[in-house]
Short mmCIF file of C-alpha atoms in Angstrom, two decimals:
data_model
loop_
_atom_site.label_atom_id
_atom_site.label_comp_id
_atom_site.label_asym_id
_atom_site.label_seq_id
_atom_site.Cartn_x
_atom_site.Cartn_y
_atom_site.Cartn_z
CA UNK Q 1 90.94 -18.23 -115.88
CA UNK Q 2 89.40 -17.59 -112.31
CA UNK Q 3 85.69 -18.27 -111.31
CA UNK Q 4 84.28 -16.62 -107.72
CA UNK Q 5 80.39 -16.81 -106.26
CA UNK Q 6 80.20 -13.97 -103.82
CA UNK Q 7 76.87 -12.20 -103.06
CA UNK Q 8 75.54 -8.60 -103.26
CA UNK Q 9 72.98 -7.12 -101.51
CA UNK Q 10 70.03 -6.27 -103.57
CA UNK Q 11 68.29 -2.94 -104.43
CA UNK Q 12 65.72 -4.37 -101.90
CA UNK Q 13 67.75 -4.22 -98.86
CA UNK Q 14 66.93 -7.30 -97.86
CA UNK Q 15 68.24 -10.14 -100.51
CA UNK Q 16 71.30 -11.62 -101.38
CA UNK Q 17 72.10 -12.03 -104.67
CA UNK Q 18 74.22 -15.17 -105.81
CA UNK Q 19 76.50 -13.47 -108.11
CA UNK Q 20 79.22 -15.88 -110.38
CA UNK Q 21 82.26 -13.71 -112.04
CA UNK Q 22 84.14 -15.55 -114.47
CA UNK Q 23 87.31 -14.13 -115.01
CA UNK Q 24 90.32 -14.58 -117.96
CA UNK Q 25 93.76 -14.70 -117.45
CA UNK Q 26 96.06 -11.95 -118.49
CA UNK Q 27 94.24 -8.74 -120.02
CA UNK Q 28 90.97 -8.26 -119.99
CA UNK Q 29 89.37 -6.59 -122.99
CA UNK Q 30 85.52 -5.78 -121.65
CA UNK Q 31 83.26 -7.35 -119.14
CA UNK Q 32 79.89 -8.82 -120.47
CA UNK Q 33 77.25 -8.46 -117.87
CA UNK Q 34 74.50 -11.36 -118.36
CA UNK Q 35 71.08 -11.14 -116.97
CA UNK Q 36 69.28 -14.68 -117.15
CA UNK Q 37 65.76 -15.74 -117.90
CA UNK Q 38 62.49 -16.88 -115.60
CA UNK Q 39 62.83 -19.96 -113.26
CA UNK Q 40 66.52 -20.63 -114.62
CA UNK Q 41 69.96 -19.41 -113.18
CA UNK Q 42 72.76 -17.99 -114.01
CA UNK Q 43 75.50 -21.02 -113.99
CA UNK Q 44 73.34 -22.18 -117.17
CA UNK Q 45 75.88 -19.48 -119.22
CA UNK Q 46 79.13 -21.44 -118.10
CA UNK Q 47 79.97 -22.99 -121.30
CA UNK Q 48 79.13 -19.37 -122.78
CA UNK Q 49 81.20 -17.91 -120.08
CA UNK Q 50 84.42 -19.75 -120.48
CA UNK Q 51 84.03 -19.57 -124.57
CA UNK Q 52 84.23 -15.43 -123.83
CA UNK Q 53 87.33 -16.11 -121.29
CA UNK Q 54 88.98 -17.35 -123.98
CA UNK Q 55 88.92 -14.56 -126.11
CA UNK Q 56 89.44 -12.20 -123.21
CA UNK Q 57 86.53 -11.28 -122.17
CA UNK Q 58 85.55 -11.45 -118.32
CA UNK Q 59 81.91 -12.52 -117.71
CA UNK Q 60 79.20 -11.17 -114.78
CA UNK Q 61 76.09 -12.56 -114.01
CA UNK Q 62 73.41 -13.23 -110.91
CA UNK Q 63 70.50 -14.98 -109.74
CA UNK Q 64 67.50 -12.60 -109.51
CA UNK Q 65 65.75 -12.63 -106.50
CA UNK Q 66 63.34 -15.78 -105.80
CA UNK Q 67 65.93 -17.43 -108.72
CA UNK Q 68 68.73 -20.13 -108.15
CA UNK Q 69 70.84 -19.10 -105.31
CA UNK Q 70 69.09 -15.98 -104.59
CA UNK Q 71 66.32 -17.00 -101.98
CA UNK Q 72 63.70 -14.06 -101.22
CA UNK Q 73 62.60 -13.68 -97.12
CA UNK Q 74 59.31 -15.69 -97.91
CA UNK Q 75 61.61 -18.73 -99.71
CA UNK Q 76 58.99 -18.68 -102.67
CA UNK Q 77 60.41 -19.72 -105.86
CA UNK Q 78 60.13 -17.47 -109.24
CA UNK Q 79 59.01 -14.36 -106.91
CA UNK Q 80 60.37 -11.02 -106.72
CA UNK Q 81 59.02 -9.83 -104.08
CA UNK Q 82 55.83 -7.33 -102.91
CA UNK Q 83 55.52 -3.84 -104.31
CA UNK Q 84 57.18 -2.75 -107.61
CA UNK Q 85 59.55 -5.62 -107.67
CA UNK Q 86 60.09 -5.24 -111.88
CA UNK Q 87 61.70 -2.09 -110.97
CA UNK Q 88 63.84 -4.07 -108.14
CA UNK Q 89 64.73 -6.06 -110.32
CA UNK Q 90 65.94 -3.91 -113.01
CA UNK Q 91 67.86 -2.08 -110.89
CA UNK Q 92 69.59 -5.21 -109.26
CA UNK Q 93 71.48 -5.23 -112.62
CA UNK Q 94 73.10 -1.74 -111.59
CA UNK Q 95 73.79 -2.66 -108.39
CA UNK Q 96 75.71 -6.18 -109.23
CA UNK Q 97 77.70 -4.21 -112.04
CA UNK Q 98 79.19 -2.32 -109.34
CA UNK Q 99 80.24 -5.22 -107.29
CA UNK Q 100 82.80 -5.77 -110.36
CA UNK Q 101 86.73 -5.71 -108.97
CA UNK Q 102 88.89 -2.62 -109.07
CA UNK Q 103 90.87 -4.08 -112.12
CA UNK Q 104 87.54 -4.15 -113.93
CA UNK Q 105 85.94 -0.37 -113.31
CA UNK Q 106 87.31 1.19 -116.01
CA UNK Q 107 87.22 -1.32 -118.76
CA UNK Q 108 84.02 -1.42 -121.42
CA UNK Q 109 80.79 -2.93 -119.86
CA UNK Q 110 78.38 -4.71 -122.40
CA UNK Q 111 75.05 -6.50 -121.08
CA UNK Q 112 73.61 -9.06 -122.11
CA UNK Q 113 69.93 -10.49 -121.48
CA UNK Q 114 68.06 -13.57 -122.58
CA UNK Q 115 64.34 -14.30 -122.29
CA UNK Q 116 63.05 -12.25 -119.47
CA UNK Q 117 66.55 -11.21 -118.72
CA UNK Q 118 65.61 -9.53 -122.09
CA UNK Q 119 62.98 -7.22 -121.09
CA UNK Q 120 64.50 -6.55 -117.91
CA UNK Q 121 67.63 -4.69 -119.94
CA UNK Q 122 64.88 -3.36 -121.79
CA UNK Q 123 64.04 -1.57 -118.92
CA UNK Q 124 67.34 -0.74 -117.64
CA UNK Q 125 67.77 1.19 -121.14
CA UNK Q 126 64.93 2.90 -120.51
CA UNK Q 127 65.22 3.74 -116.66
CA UNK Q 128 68.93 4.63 -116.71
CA UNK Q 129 70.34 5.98 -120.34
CA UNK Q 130 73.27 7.44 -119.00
CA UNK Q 131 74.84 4.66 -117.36
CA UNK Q 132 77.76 3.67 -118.99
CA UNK Q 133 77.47 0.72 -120.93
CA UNK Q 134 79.59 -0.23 -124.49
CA UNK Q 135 76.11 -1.84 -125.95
CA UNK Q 136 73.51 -4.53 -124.91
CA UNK Q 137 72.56 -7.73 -126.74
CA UNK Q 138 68.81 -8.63 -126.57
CA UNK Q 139 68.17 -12.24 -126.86
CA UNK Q 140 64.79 -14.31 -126.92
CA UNK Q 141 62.89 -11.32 -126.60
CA UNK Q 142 59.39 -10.16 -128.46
CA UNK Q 143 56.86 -7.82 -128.72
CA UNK Q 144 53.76 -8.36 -127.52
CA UNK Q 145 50.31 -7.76 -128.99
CA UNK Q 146 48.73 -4.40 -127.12
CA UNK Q 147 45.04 -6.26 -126.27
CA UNK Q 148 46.55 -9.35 -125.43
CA UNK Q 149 49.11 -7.65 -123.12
CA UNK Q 150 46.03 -5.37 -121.58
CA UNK Q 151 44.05 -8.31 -120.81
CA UNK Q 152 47.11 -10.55 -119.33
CA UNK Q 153 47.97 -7.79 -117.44
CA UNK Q 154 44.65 -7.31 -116.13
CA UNK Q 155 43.78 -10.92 -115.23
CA UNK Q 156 47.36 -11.18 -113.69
CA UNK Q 157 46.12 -7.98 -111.29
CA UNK Q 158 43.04 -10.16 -110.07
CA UNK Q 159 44.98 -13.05 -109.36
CA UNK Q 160 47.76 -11.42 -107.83
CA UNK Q 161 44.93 -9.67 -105.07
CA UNK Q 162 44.44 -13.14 -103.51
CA UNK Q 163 48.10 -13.49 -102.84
CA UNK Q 164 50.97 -12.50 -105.14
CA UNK Q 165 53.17 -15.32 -103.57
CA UNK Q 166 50.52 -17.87 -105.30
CA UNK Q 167 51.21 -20.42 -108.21
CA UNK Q 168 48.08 -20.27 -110.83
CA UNK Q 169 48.04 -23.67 -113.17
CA UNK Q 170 45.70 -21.30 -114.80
CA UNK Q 171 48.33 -18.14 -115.49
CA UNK Q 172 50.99 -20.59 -115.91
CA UNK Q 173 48.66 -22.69 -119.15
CA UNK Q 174 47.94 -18.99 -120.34
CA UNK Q 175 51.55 -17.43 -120.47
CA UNK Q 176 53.20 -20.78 -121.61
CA UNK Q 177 51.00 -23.59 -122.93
CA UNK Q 178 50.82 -21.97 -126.02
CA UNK Q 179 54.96 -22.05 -126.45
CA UNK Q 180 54.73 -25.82 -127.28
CA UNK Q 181 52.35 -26.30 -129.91
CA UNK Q 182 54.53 -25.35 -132.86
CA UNK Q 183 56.47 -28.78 -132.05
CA UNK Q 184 53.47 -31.07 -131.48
CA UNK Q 185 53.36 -34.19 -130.96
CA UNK Q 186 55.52 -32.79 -127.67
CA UNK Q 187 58.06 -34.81 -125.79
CA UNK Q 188 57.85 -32.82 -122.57
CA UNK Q 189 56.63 -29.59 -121.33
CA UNK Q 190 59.58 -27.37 -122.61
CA UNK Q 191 60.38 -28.70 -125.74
CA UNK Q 192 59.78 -24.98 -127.11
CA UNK Q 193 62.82 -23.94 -125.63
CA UNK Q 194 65.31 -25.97 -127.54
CA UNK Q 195 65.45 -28.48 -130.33
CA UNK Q 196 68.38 -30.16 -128.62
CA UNK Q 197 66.77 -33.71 -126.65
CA UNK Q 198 70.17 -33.15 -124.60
CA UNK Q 199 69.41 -29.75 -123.49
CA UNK Q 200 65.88 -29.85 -122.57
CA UNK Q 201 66.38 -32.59 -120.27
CA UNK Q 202 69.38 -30.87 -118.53
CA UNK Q 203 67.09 -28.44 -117.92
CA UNK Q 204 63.80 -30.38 -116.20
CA UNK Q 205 66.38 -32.19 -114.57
CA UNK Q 206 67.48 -29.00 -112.62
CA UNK Q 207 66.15 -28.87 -109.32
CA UNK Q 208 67.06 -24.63 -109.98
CA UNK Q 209 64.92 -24.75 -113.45
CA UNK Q 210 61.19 -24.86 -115.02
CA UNK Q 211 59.50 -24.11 -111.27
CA UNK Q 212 55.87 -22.97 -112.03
CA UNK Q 213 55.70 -18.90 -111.77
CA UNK Q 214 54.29 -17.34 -109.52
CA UNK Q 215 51.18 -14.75 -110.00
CA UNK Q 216 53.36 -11.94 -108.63
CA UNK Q 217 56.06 -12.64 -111.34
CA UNK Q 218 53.54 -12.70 -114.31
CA UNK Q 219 52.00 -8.89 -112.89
CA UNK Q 220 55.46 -7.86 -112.52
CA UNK Q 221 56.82 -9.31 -115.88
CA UNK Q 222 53.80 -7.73 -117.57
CA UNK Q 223 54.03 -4.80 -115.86
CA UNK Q 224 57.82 -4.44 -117.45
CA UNK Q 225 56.49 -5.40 -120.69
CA UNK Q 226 53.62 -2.84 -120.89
CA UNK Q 227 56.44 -0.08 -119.63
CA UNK Q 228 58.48 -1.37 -122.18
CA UNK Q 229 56.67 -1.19 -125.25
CA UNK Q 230 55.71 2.65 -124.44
CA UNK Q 231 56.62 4.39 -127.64
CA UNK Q 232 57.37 7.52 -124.85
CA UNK Q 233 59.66 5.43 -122.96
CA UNK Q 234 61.47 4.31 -125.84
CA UNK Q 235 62.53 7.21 -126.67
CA UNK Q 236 64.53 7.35 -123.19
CA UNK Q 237 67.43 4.88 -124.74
CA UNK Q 238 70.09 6.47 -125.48
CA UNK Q 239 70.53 6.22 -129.63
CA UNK Q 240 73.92 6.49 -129.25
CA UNK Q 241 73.98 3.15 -127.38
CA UNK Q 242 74.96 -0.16 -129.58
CA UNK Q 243 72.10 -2.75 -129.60
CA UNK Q 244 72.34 -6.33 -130.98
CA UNK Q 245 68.69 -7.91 -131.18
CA UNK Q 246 69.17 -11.93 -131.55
CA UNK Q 247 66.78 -15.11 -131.31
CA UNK Q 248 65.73 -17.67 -133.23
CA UNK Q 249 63.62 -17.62 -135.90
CA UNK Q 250 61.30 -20.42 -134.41
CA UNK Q 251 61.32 -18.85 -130.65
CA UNK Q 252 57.48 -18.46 -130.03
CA UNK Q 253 58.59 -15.72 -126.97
CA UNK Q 254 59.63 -13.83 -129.99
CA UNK Q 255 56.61 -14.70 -132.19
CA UNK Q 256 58.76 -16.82 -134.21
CA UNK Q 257 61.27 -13.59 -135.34
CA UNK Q 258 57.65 -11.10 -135.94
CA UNK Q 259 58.08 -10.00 -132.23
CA UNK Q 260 61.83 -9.32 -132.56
CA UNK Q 261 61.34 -7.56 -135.72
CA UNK Q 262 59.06 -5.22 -134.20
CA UNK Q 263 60.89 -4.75 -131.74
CA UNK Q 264 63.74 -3.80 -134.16
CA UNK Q 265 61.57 -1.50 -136.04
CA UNK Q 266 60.50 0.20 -132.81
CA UNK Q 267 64.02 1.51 -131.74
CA UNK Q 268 65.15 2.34 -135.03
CA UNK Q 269 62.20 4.55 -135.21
CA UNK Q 270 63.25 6.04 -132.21
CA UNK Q 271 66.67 7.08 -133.25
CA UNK Q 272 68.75 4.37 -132.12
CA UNK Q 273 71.58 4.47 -134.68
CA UNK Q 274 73.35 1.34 -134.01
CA UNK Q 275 70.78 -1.79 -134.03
CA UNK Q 276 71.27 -5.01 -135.71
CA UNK Q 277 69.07 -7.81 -135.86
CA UNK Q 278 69.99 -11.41 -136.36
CA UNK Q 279 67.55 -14.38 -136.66
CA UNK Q 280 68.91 -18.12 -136.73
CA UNK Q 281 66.63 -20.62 -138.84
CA UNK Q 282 65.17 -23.41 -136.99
CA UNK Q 283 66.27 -22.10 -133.63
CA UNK Q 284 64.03 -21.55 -130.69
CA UNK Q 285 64.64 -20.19 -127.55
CA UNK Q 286 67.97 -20.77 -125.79
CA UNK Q 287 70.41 -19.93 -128.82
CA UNK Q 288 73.35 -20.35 -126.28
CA UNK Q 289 72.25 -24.05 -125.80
CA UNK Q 290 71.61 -25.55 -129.26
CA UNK Q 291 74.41 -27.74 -129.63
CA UNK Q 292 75.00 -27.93 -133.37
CA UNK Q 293 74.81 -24.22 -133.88
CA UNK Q 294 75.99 -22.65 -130.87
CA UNK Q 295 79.28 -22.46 -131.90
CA UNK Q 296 77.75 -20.33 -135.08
CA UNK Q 297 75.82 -18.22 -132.00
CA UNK Q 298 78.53 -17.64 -130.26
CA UNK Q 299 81.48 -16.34 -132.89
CA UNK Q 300 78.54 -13.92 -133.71
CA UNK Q 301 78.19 -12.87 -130.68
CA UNK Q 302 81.70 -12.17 -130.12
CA UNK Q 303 82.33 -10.89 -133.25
CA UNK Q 304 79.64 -8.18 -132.15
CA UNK Q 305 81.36 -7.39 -129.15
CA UNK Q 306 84.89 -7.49 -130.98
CA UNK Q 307 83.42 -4.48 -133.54
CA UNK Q 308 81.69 -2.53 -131.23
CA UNK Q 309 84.81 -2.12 -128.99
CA UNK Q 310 87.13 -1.14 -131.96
#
């Protein structure tokens, strides 16, 4: 197995993205293309990474801009940038897939994205149907409620007018303080994102992890969300196009499993033909991280990605 950090430049012109490929020896079978959540990075999928080496399967992944190694010009953390920077972001995920090796052009591509990571394939699906990808696995994702999404969106807006670049404790409380209180009496801050001690202090001890969002982000994300959830836009992804929709049942991104479900429901209505939807019990939010049933996560996962490319 080989591992190489190289950098691409981004759909913005002006960022370079940290960009890890992980790499089997011998023949490889597909490349899975990993897109990673807010104010994380993506060395967090190592153990994940290696596990799909194994099996033959080379793995991609970057640092979104204003995320791990990825600084933006202004050297803001969890920021995308000015303008339309969703859309920069989405199509950063084009741009590092073609930054694979020669070897690796012609083999089957599969992508795979976790929390926001999640609704920034989303969007890929939507903006570009035709690209050519073997299937995408949507992890930690949800569906949000229309009004609530309106008026997040909208308070996001009047925040973001006083400088996009700013942290609000405010925004931050409303888009996250909500996540722990299914596991009161809390131990820390994140305990929503894992029920493994182990892995939740990993990740506040990461000086790359948990930095407070910034207003910009939370527009953006929002933004991506809204654009999403358009029953019109839906309808872009192309049904031929395998989809594997998985997150725990006790995730609160995902409503604890209502979100994902809907989400489910949504592109089977619009004509996907290949969407499955699997829901762990007891898990929350980073599946990839729970220690006792990861290794359950992951032979799911592969097994996924072993059917879809026979």
């Amino acid at each position: 197995m080989s591992y190489t950090e190289y950098t691409v430049l981004s759909s913005n012109t002006k960022t370079n993205l940290h960009t890890v490929l992980w790499k089997p020896s011998g023949t490889v079978k597909a490349v899975v293309q990993i897109v990673h959540g807010i104010a994380e990075h993506a060395l967090r999928y190592a153990d994940f990474a290696h596990f799909l080496n194994e099996q033959g399967f080379a793995v991609l992944a970057h640092d979104h801009i204003g995320h791990g190694g990825s600084q933006n010009a202004e050297n803001i953390p969890v920021y995308f940038g000015t303008g339309n920077s969703w859309a920069t972001a989405t199509d950063d995920i084009g741009v590092v897939a073609k930054s694979i090796p020669s070897d690796l052009e012609n083999i089957p591509l599969f992508l795979l994205g976790h929390s926001m990571g999640s609704f920034l394939v989303r969007s890929f699906l939507i903006r570009y149907p035709m690209s050519k990808r073997a299937g995408a696995i949507i992890m930690g994702t949800g569906w949000q409620n229309p009004a609530k999404l309106r008026g997040g969106l909208f308070i996001a807006r009047i925040l973001a007018k006083k400088g996009a670049h700013r942290v609000s404790t405010f925004a931050n409380k409303l888009a996250f303080g909500s996540y722990n209180k299914p596991f009161a009496p809390n131990r820390t801050a994140f305990d929503w994102l894992s029920a493994d001690t182990d892995n939740v202090d990993a990740y506040i001890a990461d000086p790359l992890c948990g930095q407070a969002a910034t207003v910009g982000i939370f527009r953006e994300m929002l933004s991506g969300i809204a654009y999403n959830q358009s029953k019109k836009n839906i309808s872009h992804i192309n049904k031929n196009l395998p989809i594997l929709l998985i997150s725990g049942n006790s995730d609160p991104v995902g409503d604890m499993g209502k979100g994902v479900k809907k989400t489910f429901a949504h592109f089977k209505k619009a004509g996907v033909k290949d969407c499955t939807i699997t829901l762990y019990p007891h898990l929350r939010h980073e599946i990839l991280n729970e220690k006792q049933e990861r290794t359950t996560v992951f032979n799911d996962i592969l097994n996924w990605l072993e059917t879809r490319l026979h």
